[in-house]
């Protein structure tokens, strides 16, 4: 907790000190499971943090940031645009969610779930909360975005999940249920 607090205070101070007096800016970044020492600007090499590196006025490191782009300009200038048409997510492991990949292209977002190959398509302009899956109503758009997502993954040599040969789907049933917490 102390590490997260330090990182957030540092970002607040950096933003406050660099802002013009007539235009105070506050940037609040909440990064789950990332300590202050895990940022690239502090020398960490495992996590890619291109946005924080740029806020810290450091150059991107192409050997680490295979595809990461900075969105700092979007935070500073409401008229700014991304330097490319699509944003991609690749989350090939389990940690609070199931493995998935996604692409955001314009107002459209496609999510592919790696476990079963299911896809969900959303029009973020009319449905910013992603409540209505349009993949069955608009299969052409889903196929178009999926093709782009697959091509991007290939271009960055994205690691895909592989089956665990030791996985036992009945293991949780064998262990029993958790006991309720008591105060």
PDB file of C-alpha atoms in Angstrom:
ATOM      1  CA  UNK A   1       0.000   0.000   0.000  1.00  0.00           C
ATOM      2  CA  UNK A   2       2.852   2.339   0.850  1.00  0.00           C
ATOM      3  CA  UNK A   3       4.401   1.768  -2.584  1.00  0.00           C
ATOM      4  CA  UNK A   4       1.148   2.601  -4.371  1.00  0.00           C
ATOM      5  CA  UNK A   5       0.656   5.693  -2.239  1.00  0.00           C
ATOM      6  CA  UNK A   6       4.198   6.871  -2.951  1.00  0.00           C
ATOM      7  CA  UNK A   7       3.734   6.368  -6.697  1.00  0.00           C
ATOM      8  CA  UNK A   8       0.437   8.262  -6.695  1.00  0.00           C
ATOM      9  CA  UNK A   9       1.871  11.118  -4.618  1.00  0.00           C
ATOM     10  CA  UNK A  10       4.856  11.329  -6.959  1.00  0.00           C
ATOM     11  CA  UNK A  11       2.566  11.520  -9.993  1.00  0.00           C
ATOM     12  CA  UNK A  12       0.430  14.184  -8.315  1.00  0.00           C
ATOM     13  CA  UNK A  13       3.476  16.267  -7.415  1.00  0.00           C
ATOM     14  CA  UNK A  14       5.019  15.900 -10.865  1.00  0.00           C
ATOM     15  CA  UNK A  15       1.775  16.937 -12.550  1.00  0.00           C
ATOM     16  CA  UNK A  16       1.244  19.830 -10.157  1.00  0.00           C
ATOM     17  CA  UNK A  17       4.765  21.188 -10.451  1.00  0.00           C
ATOM     18  CA  UNK A  18       4.901  20.955 -14.236  1.00  0.00           C
ATOM     19  CA  UNK A  19       1.476  22.512 -14.833  1.00  0.00           C
ATOM     20  CA  UNK A  20       1.104  26.186 -15.595  1.00  0.00           C
ATOM     21  CA  UNK A  21      -0.283  28.122 -12.589  1.00  0.00           C
ATOM     22  CA  UNK A  22      -3.490  29.009 -14.440  1.00  0.00           C
ATOM     23  CA  UNK A  23      -4.115  25.386 -15.471  1.00  0.00           C
ATOM     24  CA  UNK A  24      -3.547  22.968 -12.586  1.00  0.00           C
ATOM     25  CA  UNK A  25      -3.712  19.350 -13.727  1.00  0.00           C
ATOM     26  CA  UNK A  26      -4.142  16.293 -11.604  1.00  0.00           C
ATOM     27  CA  UNK A  27      -3.588  12.856 -13.072  1.00  0.00           C
ATOM     28  CA  UNK A  28      -4.694   9.997 -10.871  1.00  0.00           C
ATOM     29  CA  UNK A  29      -3.483   6.565 -11.918  1.00  0.00           C
ATOM     30  CA  UNK A  30      -4.597   3.467 -10.095  1.00  0.00           C
ATOM     31  CA  UNK A  31      -2.433   0.519 -11.029  1.00  0.00           C
ATOM     32  CA  UNK A  32      -3.396  -2.776  -9.470  1.00  0.00           C
ATOM     33  CA  UNK A  33      -0.610  -5.074  -8.244  1.00  0.00           C
ATOM     34  CA  UNK A  34       2.132  -2.703  -9.328  1.00  0.00           C
ATOM     35  CA  UNK A  35       4.505  -1.223  -6.800  1.00  0.00           C
ATOM     36  CA  UNK A  36       6.417   2.013  -7.303  1.00  0.00           C
ATOM     37  CA  UNK A  37       9.579   0.043  -8.084  1.00  0.00           C
ATOM     38  CA  UNK A  38       7.792  -1.770 -10.919  1.00  0.00           C
ATOM     39  CA  UNK A  39       7.671   1.301 -13.165  1.00  0.00           C
ATOM     40  CA  UNK A  40      10.068   1.539 -16.099  1.00  0.00           C
ATOM     41  CA  UNK A  41      11.092   5.022 -14.971  1.00  0.00           C
ATOM     42  CA  UNK A  42      12.574   3.378 -11.858  1.00  0.00           C
ATOM     43  CA  UNK A  43      14.504   0.808 -13.859  1.00  0.00           C
ATOM     44  CA  UNK A  44      12.029  -2.087 -13.857  1.00  0.00           C
ATOM     45  CA  UNK A  45      12.322  -4.226 -16.946  1.00  0.00           C
ATOM     46  CA  UNK A  46       9.487  -6.735 -16.470  1.00  0.00           C
ATOM     47  CA  UNK A  47       6.455  -4.442 -16.738  1.00  0.00           C
ATOM     48  CA  UNK A  48       5.898  -2.165 -19.704  1.00  0.00           C
ATOM     49  CA  UNK A  49       4.880   1.300 -18.510  1.00  0.00           C
ATOM     50  CA  UNK A  50       5.178   3.589 -21.555  1.00  0.00           C
ATOM     51  CA  UNK A  51       2.687   6.159 -20.251  1.00  0.00           C
ATOM     52  CA  UNK A  52       4.354   6.560 -16.881  1.00  0.00           C
ATOM     53  CA  UNK A  53       7.781   6.631 -18.536  1.00  0.00           C
ATOM     54  CA  UNK A  54       6.634   9.488 -20.753  1.00  0.00           C
ATOM     55  CA  UNK A  55       5.115  11.343 -17.794  1.00  0.00           C
ATOM     56  CA  UNK A  56       8.515  10.954 -16.142  1.00  0.00           C
ATOM     57  CA  UNK A  57      10.008  12.430 -19.343  1.00  0.00           C
ATOM     58  CA  UNK A  58      11.847   9.234 -20.268  1.00  0.00           C
ATOM     59  CA  UNK A  59      12.179   7.861 -23.775  1.00  0.00           C
ATOM     60  CA  UNK A  60      10.406   4.647 -24.708  1.00  0.00           C
ATOM     61  CA  UNK A  61      12.560   1.556 -24.864  1.00  0.00           C
ATOM     62  CA  UNK A  62      11.738  -0.286 -28.116  1.00  0.00           C
ATOM     63  CA  UNK A  63      13.305  -3.511 -26.862  1.00  0.00           C
ATOM     64  CA  UNK A  64      10.693  -3.547 -24.077  1.00  0.00           C
ATOM     65  CA  UNK A  65       7.755  -1.682 -25.538  1.00  0.00           C
ATOM     66  CA  UNK A  66       7.077  -3.978 -28.478  1.00  0.00           C
ATOM     67  CA  UNK A  67       3.724  -2.375 -29.135  1.00  0.00           C
ATOM     68  CA  UNK A  68       3.064  -0.001 -26.257  1.00  0.00           C
ATOM     69  CA  UNK A  69       2.276   3.561 -27.217  1.00  0.00           C
ATOM     70  CA  UNK A  70       1.951   6.514 -24.927  1.00  0.00           C
ATOM     71  CA  UNK A  71      -1.453   8.108 -24.422  1.00  0.00           C
ATOM     72  CA  UNK A  72      -0.020  11.016 -22.444  1.00  0.00           C
ATOM     73  CA  UNK A  73      -0.874  13.437 -25.268  1.00  0.00           C
ATOM     74  CA  UNK A  74      -4.536  12.414 -24.917  1.00  0.00           C
ATOM     75  CA  UNK A  75      -4.385  13.363 -21.241  1.00  0.00           C
ATOM     76  CA  UNK A  76      -2.794  16.729 -21.959  1.00  0.00           C
ATOM     77  CA  UNK A  77      -4.743  17.792 -25.053  1.00  0.00           C
ATOM     78  CA  UNK A  78      -8.464  17.060 -25.536  1.00  0.00           C
ATOM     79  CA  UNK A  79      -8.043  17.468 -29.314  1.00  0.00           C
ATOM     80  CA  UNK A  80      -5.189  14.966 -29.534  1.00  0.00           C
ATOM     81  CA  UNK A  81      -5.626  11.667 -31.335  1.00  0.00           C
ATOM     82  CA  UNK A  82      -3.873   8.328 -31.189  1.00  0.00           C
ATOM     83  CA  UNK A  83      -1.066   7.747 -33.684  1.00  0.00           C
ATOM     84  CA  UNK A  84      -2.918   4.668 -34.991  1.00  0.00           C
ATOM     85  CA  UNK A  85      -6.481   3.544 -35.591  1.00  0.00           C
ATOM     86  CA  UNK A  86      -6.725   0.637 -33.146  1.00  0.00           C
ATOM     87  CA  UNK A  87      -5.855  -0.226 -29.557  1.00  0.00           C
ATOM     88  CA  UNK A  88      -5.201  -3.839 -28.588  1.00  0.00           C
ATOM     89  CA  UNK A  89      -5.377  -5.800 -25.334  1.00  0.00           C
ATOM     90  CA  UNK A  90      -3.719  -9.158 -24.774  1.00  0.00           C
ATOM     91  CA  UNK A  91      -4.318 -10.911 -21.462  1.00  0.00           C
ATOM     92  CA  UNK A  92      -3.382 -14.590 -21.954  1.00  0.00           C
ATOM     93  CA  UNK A  93      -3.505 -15.714 -18.328  1.00  0.00           C
ATOM     94  CA  UNK A  94      -5.761 -16.047 -15.313  1.00  0.00           C
ATOM     95  CA  UNK A  95      -5.755 -13.273 -12.724  1.00  0.00           C
ATOM     96  CA  UNK A  96      -9.135 -11.961 -11.643  1.00  0.00           C
ATOM     97  CA  UNK A  97     -10.476 -12.655 -15.120  1.00  0.00           C
ATOM     98  CA  UNK A  98     -10.325 -15.325 -17.781  1.00  0.00           C
ATOM     99  CA  UNK A  99      -7.790 -15.063 -20.632  1.00  0.00           C
ATOM    100  CA  UNK A 100      -8.900 -12.774 -23.438  1.00  0.00           C
ATOM    101  CA  UNK A 101      -7.780 -10.494 -26.235  1.00  0.00           C
ATOM    102  CA  UNK A 102      -9.508  -7.386 -27.540  1.00  0.00           C
ATOM    103  CA  UNK A 103      -9.371  -4.687 -30.167  1.00  0.00           C
ATOM    104  CA  UNK A 104     -10.851  -1.196 -30.064  1.00  0.00           C
ATOM    105  CA  UNK A 105     -11.224   0.325 -33.530  1.00  0.00           C
ATOM    106  CA  UNK A 106     -13.143   3.592 -33.712  1.00  0.00           C
ATOM    107  CA  UNK A 107     -16.411   3.105 -31.831  1.00  0.00           C
ATOM    108  CA  UNK A 108     -16.184  -0.679 -32.045  1.00  0.00           C
ATOM    109  CA  UNK A 109     -14.704  -3.121 -29.531  1.00  0.00           C
ATOM    110  CA  UNK A 110     -14.318  -6.856 -30.046  1.00  0.00           C
ATOM    111  CA  UNK A 111     -13.389  -9.184 -27.187  1.00  0.00           C
ATOM    112  CA  UNK A 112     -12.188 -12.747 -27.816  1.00  0.00           C
ATOM    113  CA  UNK A 113     -12.256 -15.171 -24.868  1.00  0.00           C
ATOM    114  CA  UNK A 114      -9.425 -17.668 -25.239  1.00  0.00           C
ATOM    115  CA  UNK A 115     -10.973 -20.480 -23.182  1.00  0.00           C
ATOM    116  CA  UNK A 116     -13.849 -21.162 -25.560  1.00  0.00           C
ATOM    117  CA  UNK A 117     -13.267 -18.885 -28.569  1.00  0.00           C
ATOM    118  CA  UNK A 118     -16.446 -16.888 -27.885  1.00  0.00           C
ATOM    119  CA  UNK A 119     -16.477 -13.295 -29.054  1.00  0.00           C
ATOM    120  CA  UNK A 120     -18.423 -10.218 -28.027  1.00  0.00           C
ATOM    121  CA  UNK A 121     -18.829  -7.104 -30.155  1.00  0.00           C
ATOM    122  CA  UNK A 122     -19.854  -3.709 -28.816  1.00  0.00           C
ATOM    123  CA  UNK A 123     -20.649  -0.328 -30.346  1.00  0.00           C
ATOM    124  CA  UNK A 124     -19.160   1.906 -27.655  1.00  0.00           C
ATOM    125  CA  UNK A 125     -20.760   5.058 -29.036  1.00  0.00           C
ATOM    126  CA  UNK A 126     -24.281   3.775 -28.381  1.00  0.00           C
ATOM    127  CA  UNK A 127     -23.351   1.327 -25.584  1.00  0.00           C
ATOM    128  CA  UNK A 128     -20.356   2.627 -23.575  1.00  0.00           C
ATOM    129  CA  UNK A 129     -21.054   0.144 -20.746  1.00  0.00           C
ATOM    130  CA  UNK A 130     -20.759  -2.864 -23.070  1.00  0.00           C
ATOM    131  CA  UNK A 131     -24.173  -4.317 -22.220  1.00  0.00           C
ATOM    132  CA  UNK A 132     -25.401  -5.439 -25.665  1.00  0.00           C
ATOM    133  CA  UNK A 133     -23.324  -7.995 -27.569  1.00  0.00           C
ATOM    134  CA  UNK A 134     -23.711  -7.303 -31.302  1.00  0.00           C
ATOM    135  CA  UNK A 135     -21.566 -10.189 -32.584  1.00  0.00           C
ATOM    136  CA  UNK A 136     -24.575 -12.184 -33.842  1.00  0.00           C
ATOM    137  CA  UNK A 137     -26.278  -9.116 -35.351  1.00  0.00           C
ATOM    138  CA  UNK A 138     -23.126  -7.864 -37.069  1.00  0.00           C
ATOM    139  CA  UNK A 139     -20.937 -10.909 -37.878  1.00  0.00           C
ATOM    140  CA  UNK A 140     -19.155  -9.061 -40.700  1.00  0.00           C
ATOM    141  CA  UNK A 141     -17.832  -6.386 -38.325  1.00  0.00           C
ATOM    142  CA  UNK A 142     -16.842  -9.069 -35.789  1.00  0.00           C
ATOM    143  CA  UNK A 143     -14.943 -11.007 -38.475  1.00  0.00           C
ATOM    144  CA  UNK A 144     -13.207  -7.837 -39.722  1.00  0.00           C
ATOM    145  CA  UNK A 145     -12.014  -6.879 -36.230  1.00  0.00           C
ATOM    146  CA  UNK A 146     -11.042 -10.455 -35.401  1.00  0.00           C
ATOM    147  CA  UNK A 147      -8.855 -10.586 -38.518  1.00  0.00           C
ATOM    148  CA  UNK A 148      -7.098  -7.372 -37.404  1.00  0.00           C
ATOM    149  CA  UNK A 149      -6.662  -8.714 -33.865  1.00  0.00           C
ATOM    150  CA  UNK A 150      -5.083 -11.955 -35.112  1.00  0.00           C
ATOM    151  CA  UNK A 151      -2.763 -10.033 -37.466  1.00  0.00           C
ATOM    152  CA  UNK A 152      -1.661  -7.736 -34.641  1.00  0.00           C
ATOM    153  CA  UNK A 153      -0.953 -10.681 -32.322  1.00  0.00           C
ATOM    154  CA  UNK A 154       1.179 -12.248 -35.024  1.00  0.00           C
ATOM    155  CA  UNK A 155       3.053  -8.973 -35.637  1.00  0.00           C
ATOM    156  CA  UNK A 156       4.065  -8.675 -31.969  1.00  0.00           C
ATOM    157  CA  UNK A 157       4.618 -12.414 -31.470  1.00  0.00           C
ATOM    158  CA  UNK A 158       2.042 -12.458 -28.668  1.00  0.00           C
ATOM    159  CA  UNK A 159       2.227 -15.487 -26.408  1.00  0.00           C
ATOM    160  CA  UNK A 160      -0.996 -17.480 -26.466  1.00  0.00           C
ATOM    161  CA  UNK A 161      -2.257 -19.583 -23.568  1.00  0.00           C
ATOM    162  CA  UNK A 162      -1.525 -23.293 -23.690  1.00  0.00           C
ATOM    163  CA  UNK A 163      -3.443 -26.095 -21.947  1.00  0.00           C
ATOM    164  CA  UNK A 164      -2.173 -27.185 -18.540  1.00  0.00           C
ATOM    165  CA  UNK A 165      -1.669 -30.963 -18.767  1.00  0.00           C
ATOM    166  CA  UNK A 166      -2.090 -31.231 -14.970  1.00  0.00           C
ATOM    167  CA  UNK A 167      -5.397 -29.353 -14.832  1.00  0.00           C
ATOM    168  CA  UNK A 168      -8.128 -31.257 -12.996  1.00  0.00           C
ATOM    169  CA  UNK A 169     -11.557 -29.638 -13.417  1.00  0.00           C
ATOM    170  CA  UNK A 170     -12.829 -31.619 -10.417  1.00  0.00           C
ATOM    171  CA  UNK A 171     -10.048 -30.501  -8.071  1.00  0.00           C
ATOM    172  CA  UNK A 172     -12.076 -27.673  -6.578  1.00  0.00           C
ATOM    173  CA  UNK A 173     -14.952 -30.080  -5.857  1.00  0.00           C
ATOM    174  CA  UNK A 174     -12.556 -32.421  -4.061  1.00  0.00           C
ATOM    175  CA  UNK A 175     -11.195 -29.659  -1.830  1.00  0.00           C
ATOM    176  CA  UNK A 176     -14.609 -28.675  -0.564  1.00  0.00           C
ATOM    177  CA  UNK A 177     -16.120 -25.272  -0.012  1.00  0.00           C
ATOM    178  CA  UNK A 178     -14.444 -22.424   1.786  1.00  0.00           C
ATOM    179  CA  UNK A 179     -15.485 -21.676   5.307  1.00  0.00           C
ATOM    180  CA  UNK A 180     -17.281 -18.339   5.730  1.00  0.00           C
ATOM    181  CA  UNK A 181     -15.164 -15.549   7.182  1.00  0.00           C
ATOM    182  CA  UNK A 182     -15.837 -14.500  10.726  1.00  0.00           C
ATOM    183  CA  UNK A 183     -15.112 -11.165  12.256  1.00  0.00           C
TER     184      UNK A 183
END
